[in-house]
Tab-separated table of C-alpha atoms in Angstrom:
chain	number	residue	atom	x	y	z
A	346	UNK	CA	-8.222	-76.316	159.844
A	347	UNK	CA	-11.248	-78.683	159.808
A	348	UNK	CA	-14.840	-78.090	158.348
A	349	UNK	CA	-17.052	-81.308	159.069
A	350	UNK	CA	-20.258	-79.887	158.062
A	351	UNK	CA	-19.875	-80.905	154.659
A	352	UNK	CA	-18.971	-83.517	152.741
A	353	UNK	CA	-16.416	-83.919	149.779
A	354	UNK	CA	-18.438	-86.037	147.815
A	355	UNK	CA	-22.422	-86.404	146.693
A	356	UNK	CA	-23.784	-89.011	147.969
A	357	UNK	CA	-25.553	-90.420	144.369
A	358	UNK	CA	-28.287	-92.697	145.846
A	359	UNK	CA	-29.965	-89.833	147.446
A	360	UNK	CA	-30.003	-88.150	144.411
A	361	UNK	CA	-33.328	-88.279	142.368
A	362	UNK	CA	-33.265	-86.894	139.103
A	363	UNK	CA	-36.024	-84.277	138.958
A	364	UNK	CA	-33.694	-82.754	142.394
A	365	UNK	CA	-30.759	-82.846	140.301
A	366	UNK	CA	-30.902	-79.637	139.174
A	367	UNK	CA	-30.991	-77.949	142.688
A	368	UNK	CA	-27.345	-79.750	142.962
A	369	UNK	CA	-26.051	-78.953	139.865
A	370	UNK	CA	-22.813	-77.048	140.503
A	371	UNK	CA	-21.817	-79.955	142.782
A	372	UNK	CA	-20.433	-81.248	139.340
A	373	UNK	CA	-18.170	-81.190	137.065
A	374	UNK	CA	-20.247	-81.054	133.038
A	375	UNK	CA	-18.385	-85.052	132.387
A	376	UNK	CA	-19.811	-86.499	135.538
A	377	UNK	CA	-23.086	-84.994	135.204
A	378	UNK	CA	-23.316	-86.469	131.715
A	379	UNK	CA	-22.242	-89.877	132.803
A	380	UNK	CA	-25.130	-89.564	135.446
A	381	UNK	CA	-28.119	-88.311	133.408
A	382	UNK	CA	-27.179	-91.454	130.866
A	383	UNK	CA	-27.392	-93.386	133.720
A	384	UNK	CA	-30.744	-92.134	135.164
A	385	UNK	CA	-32.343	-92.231	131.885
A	386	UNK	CA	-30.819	-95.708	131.045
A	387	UNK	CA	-29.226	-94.317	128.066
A	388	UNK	CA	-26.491	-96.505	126.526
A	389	UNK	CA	-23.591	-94.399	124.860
A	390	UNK	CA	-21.852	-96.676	122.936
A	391	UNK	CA	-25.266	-97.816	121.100
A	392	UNK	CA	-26.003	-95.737	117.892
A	393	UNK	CA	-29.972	-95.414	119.070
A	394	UNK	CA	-29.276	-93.097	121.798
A	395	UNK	CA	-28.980	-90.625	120.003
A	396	UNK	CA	-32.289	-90.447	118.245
A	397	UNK	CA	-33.925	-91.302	121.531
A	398	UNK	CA	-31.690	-88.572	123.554
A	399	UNK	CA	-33.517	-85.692	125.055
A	400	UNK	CA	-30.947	-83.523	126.445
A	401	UNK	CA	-29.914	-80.399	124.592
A	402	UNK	CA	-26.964	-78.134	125.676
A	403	UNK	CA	-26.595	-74.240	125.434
A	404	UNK	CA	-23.771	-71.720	126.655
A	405	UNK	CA	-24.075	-68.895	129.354
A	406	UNK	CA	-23.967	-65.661	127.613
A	407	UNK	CA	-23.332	-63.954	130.862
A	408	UNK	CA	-19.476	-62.035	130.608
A	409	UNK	CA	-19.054	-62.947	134.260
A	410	UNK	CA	-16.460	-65.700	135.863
A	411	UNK	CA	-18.591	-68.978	137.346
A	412	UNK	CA	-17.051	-71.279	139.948
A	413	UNK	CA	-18.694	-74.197	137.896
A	414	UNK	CA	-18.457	-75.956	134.440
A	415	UNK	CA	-22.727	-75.779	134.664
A	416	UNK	CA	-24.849	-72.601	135.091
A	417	UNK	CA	-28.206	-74.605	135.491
A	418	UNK	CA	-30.126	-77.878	134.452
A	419	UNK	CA	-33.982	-77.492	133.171
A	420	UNK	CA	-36.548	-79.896	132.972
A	421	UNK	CA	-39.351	-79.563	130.680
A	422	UNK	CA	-42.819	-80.921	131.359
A	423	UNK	CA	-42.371	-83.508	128.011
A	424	UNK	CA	-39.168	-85.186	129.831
A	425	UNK	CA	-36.291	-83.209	127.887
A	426	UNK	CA	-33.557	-81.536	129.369
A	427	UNK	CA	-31.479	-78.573	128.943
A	428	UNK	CA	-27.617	-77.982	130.469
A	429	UNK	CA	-26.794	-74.424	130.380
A	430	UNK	CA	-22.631	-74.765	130.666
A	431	UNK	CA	-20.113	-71.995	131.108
A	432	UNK	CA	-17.918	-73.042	128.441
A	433	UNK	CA	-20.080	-73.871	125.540
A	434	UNK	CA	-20.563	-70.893	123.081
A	435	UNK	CA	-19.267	-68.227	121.434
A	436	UNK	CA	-19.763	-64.970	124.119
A	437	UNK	CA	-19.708	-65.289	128.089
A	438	UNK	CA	-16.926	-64.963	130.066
A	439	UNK	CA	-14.979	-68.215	128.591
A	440	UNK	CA	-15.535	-67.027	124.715
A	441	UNK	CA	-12.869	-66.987	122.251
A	442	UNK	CA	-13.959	-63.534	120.980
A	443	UNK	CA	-13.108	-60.126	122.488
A	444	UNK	CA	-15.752	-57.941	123.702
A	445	UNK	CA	-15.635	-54.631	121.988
């Protein structure tokens, strides 16, 4: 079986980074990291990025099963983001706590 309408990879250079969020299930929540540091020229291993970092992370509270690590990417008119994952938090379909 063979499906050549799509590839296996993103193609990153014809990503821009206000479309990034229309493409955000194509990854996984460590490589979209490693690319918003890189589109905002962030430097990791400095200690002033993260004073100067604008993105903020939150978990899905939805009890449902996602196919991705990332429910959705915002951008806010000031330049900050926020990355809505699947795993983060304490209720949602990945929690540690039952749901009476």
């Amino acid at each position: 079986m063979e499906f050549t309408g799509r590839d296996a990879t993103t193609d990153l250079a014809k990503l821009e980074v206000h479309r990034l969020s229309e493409s955000v299930h194509d990854f996984n929540f460590y490589q979209l990291i490693e690319l918003l540091h890189l589109f905002e020229g962030n430097i990791p291993e400095e200690s002033d990025w993260e004073r100067e970092c604008r993105l903020s992370f939150s978990g899905n509270p939805s009890l449902g099963f996602s196919p991705s690590d990332i429910t959705k990417l915002t951008y806010f008119p000031d330049g900050k983001l926020s990355l809505e994952t699947n795993f983060l938090g304490l209720s949602g379909g990945a929690s540690p706590l039952v749901v009476a």
